PDB file of C-alpha atoms in Angstrom:
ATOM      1  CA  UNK A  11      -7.039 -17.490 -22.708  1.00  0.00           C
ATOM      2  CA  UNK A  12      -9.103 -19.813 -20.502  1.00  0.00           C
ATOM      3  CA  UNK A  13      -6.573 -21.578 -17.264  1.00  0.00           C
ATOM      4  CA  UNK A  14      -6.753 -25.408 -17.858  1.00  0.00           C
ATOM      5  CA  UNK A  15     -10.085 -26.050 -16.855  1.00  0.00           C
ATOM      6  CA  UNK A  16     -10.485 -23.673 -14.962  1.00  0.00           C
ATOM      7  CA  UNK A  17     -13.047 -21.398 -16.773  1.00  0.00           C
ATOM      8  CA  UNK A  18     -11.173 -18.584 -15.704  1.00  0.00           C
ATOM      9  CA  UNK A  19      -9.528 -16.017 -18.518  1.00  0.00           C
ATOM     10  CA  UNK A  20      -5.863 -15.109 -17.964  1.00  0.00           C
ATOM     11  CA  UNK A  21      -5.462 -11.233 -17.436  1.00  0.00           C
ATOM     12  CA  UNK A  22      -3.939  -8.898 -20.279  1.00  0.00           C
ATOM     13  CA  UNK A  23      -0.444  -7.911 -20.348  1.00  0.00           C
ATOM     14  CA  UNK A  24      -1.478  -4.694 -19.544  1.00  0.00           C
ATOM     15  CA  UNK A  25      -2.985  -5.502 -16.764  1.00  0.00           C
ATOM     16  CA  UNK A  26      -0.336  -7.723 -15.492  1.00  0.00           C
ATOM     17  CA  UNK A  27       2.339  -4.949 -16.143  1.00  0.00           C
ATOM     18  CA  UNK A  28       0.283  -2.498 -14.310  1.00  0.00           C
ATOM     19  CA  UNK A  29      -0.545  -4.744 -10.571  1.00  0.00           C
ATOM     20  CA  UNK A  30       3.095  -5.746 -10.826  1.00  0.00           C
ATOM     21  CA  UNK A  31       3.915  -1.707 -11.041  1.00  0.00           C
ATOM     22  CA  UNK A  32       1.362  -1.485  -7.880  1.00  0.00           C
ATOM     23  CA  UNK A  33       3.084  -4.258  -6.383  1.00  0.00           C
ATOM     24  CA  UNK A  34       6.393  -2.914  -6.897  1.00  0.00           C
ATOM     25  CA  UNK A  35       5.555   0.199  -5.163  1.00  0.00           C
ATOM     26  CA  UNK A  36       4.119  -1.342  -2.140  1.00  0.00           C
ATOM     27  CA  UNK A  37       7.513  -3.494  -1.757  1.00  0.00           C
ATOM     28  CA  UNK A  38       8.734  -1.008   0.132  1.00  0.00           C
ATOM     29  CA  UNK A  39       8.364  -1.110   3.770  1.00  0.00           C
ATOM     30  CA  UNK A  40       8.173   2.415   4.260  1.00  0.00           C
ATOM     31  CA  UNK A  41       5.555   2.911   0.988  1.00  0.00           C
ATOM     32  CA  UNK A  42       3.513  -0.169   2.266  1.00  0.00           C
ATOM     33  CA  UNK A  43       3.232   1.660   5.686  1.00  0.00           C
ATOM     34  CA  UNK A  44       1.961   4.955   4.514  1.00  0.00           C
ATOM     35  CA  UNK A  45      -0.237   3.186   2.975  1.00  0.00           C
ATOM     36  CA  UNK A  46      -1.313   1.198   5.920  1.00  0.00           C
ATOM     37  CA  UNK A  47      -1.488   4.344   7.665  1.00  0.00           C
ATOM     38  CA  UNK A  48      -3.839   5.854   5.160  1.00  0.00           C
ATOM     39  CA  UNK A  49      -6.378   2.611   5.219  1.00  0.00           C
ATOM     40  CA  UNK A  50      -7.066   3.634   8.738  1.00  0.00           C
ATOM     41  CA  UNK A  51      -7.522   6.924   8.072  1.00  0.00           C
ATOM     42  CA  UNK A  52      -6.304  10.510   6.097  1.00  0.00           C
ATOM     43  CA  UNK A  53      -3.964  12.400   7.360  1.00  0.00           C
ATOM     44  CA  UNK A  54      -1.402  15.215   6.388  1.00  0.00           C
ATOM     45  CA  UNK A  55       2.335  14.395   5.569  1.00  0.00           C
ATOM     46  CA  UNK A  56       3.358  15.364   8.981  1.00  0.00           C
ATOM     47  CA  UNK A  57       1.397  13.046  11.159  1.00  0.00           C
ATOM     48  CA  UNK A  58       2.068  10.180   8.536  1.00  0.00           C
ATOM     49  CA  UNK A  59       6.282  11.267   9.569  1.00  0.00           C
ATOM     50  CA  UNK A  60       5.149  10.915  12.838  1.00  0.00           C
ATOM     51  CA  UNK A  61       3.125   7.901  12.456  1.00  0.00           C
ATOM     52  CA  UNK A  62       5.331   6.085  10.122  1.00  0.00           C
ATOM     53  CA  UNK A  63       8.600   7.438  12.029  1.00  0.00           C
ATOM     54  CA  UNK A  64      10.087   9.119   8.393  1.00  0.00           C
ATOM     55  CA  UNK A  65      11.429  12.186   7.723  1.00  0.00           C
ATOM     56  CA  UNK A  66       8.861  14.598   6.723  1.00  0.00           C
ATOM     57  CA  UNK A  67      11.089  14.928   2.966  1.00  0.00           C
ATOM     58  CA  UNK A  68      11.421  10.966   2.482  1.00  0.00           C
ATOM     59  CA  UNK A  69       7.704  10.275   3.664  1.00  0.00           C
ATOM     60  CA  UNK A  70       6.767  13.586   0.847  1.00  0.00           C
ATOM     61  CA  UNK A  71       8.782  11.719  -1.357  1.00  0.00           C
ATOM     62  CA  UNK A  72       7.091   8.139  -0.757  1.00  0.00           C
ATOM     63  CA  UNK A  73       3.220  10.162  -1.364  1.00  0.00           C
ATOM     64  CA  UNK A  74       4.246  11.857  -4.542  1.00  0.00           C
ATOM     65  CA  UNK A  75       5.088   8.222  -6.139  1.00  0.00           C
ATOM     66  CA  UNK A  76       2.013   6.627  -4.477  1.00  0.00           C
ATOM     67  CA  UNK A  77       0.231   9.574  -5.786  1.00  0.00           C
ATOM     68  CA  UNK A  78       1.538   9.253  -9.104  1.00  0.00           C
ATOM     69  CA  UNK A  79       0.888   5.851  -9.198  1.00  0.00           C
ATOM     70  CA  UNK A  80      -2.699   6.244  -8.258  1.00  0.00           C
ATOM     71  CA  UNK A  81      -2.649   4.460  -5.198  1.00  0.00           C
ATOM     72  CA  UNK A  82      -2.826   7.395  -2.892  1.00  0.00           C
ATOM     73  CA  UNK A  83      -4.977  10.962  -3.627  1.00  0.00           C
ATOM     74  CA  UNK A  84      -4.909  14.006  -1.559  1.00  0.00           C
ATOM     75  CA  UNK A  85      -6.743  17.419  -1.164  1.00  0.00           C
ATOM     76  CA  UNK A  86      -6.422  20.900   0.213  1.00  0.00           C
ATOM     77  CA  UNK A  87      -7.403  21.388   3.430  1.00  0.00           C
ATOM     78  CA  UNK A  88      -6.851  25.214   3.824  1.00  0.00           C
ATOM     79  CA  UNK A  89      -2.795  25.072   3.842  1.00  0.00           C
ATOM     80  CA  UNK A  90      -2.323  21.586   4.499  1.00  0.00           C
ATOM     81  CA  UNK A  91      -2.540  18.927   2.186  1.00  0.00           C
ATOM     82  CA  UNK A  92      -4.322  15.814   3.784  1.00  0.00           C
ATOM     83  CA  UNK A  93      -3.631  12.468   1.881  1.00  0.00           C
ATOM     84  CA  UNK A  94      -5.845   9.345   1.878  1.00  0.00           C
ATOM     85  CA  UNK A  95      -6.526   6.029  -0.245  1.00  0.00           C
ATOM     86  CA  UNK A  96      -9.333   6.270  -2.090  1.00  0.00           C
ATOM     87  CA  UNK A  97      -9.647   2.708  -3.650  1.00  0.00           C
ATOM     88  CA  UNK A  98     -11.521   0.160  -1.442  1.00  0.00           C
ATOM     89  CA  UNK A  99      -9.632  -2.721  -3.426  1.00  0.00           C
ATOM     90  CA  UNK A 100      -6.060  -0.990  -2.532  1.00  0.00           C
ATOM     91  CA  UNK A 101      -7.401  -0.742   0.820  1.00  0.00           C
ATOM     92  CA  UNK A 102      -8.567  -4.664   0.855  1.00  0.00           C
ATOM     93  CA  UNK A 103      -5.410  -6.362  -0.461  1.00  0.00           C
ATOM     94  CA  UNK A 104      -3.068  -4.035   2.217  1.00  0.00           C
ATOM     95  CA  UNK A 105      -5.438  -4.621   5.309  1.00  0.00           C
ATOM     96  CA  UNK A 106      -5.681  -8.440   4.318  1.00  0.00           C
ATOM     97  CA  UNK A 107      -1.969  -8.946   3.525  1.00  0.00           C
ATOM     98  CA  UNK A 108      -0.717  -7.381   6.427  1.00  0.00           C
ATOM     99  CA  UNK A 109      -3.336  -8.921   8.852  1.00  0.00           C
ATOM    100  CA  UNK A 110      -2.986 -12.656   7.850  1.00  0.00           C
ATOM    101  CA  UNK A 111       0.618 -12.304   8.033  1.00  0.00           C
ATOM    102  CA  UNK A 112      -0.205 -10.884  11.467  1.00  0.00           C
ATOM    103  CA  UNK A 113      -1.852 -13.307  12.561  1.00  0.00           C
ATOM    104  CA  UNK A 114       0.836 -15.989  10.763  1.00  0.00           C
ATOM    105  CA  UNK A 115       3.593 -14.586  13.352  1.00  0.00           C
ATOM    106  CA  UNK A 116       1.870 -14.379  16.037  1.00  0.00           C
ATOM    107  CA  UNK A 117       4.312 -16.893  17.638  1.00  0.00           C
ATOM    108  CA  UNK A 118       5.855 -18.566  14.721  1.00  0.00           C
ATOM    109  CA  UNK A 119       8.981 -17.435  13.019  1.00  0.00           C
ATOM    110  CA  UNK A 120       8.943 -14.185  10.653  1.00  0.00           C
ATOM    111  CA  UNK A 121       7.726 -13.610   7.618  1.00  0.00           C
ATOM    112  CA  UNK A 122      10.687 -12.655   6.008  1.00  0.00           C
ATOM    113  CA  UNK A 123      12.406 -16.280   6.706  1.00  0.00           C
ATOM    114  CA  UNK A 124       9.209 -17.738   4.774  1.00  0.00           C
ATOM    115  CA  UNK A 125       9.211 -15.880   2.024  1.00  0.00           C
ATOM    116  CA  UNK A 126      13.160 -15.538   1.707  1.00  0.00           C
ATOM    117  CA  UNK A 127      13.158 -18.452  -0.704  1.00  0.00           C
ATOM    118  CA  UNK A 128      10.273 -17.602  -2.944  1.00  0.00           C
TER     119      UNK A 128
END
């Protein structure tokens, strides 16, 4: 169905249910971080506990449902597993999110007080 002259077709359920799943996942400050992490670069589940300042079983924990959720891959480096995003548009919407709201703060009040009300 076309948006009110608009030209533009509404999504399918489906799809809907499935970026608001995506969404959901990256609500979590901790998730959303990894995965911040990861858009710079892989790494293995210890330096993302280091990075991210987790415990190495709640930042495992945090991968296996980003994993599951396709947001997050990983591979076998010898005995280490190294994680990394492999979807440029996963990538996109983290780096821009969390850079305009960056740059948003950068001397006003925090996000969190914005968006409180929404």
């Amino acid at each position: 169905m076309a948006a009110a002259g608009r030209g533009f077709e509404d999504p399918h359920a489906d799809v809907l249910a499935e970026a608001a799943a995506a969404f959901g996942l990256l609500a979590s400050p901790a998730r959303l971080h990894i995965v911040w992490t990861l858009a710079q670069g892989e790494s293995d589940v210890t330096g993302l506990a280091e990075r991210v300042g987790g415990a190495l079983p709640a930042v495992s924990q945090h991968l296996t449902k980003l994993k599951l959720a396709g947001l997050v891959r990983s591979r076998r480096e010898g005995r280490r597993q190294v994680y990394f995003v492999d979807d440029p548009d996963v990538v996109d919407v983290v780096r821009l999110t969390v850079s305009r709201l960056t740059d948003r703060t950068a001397g006003t009040e925090a996000p969190e007080r914005r968006l409180r009300g929404l």
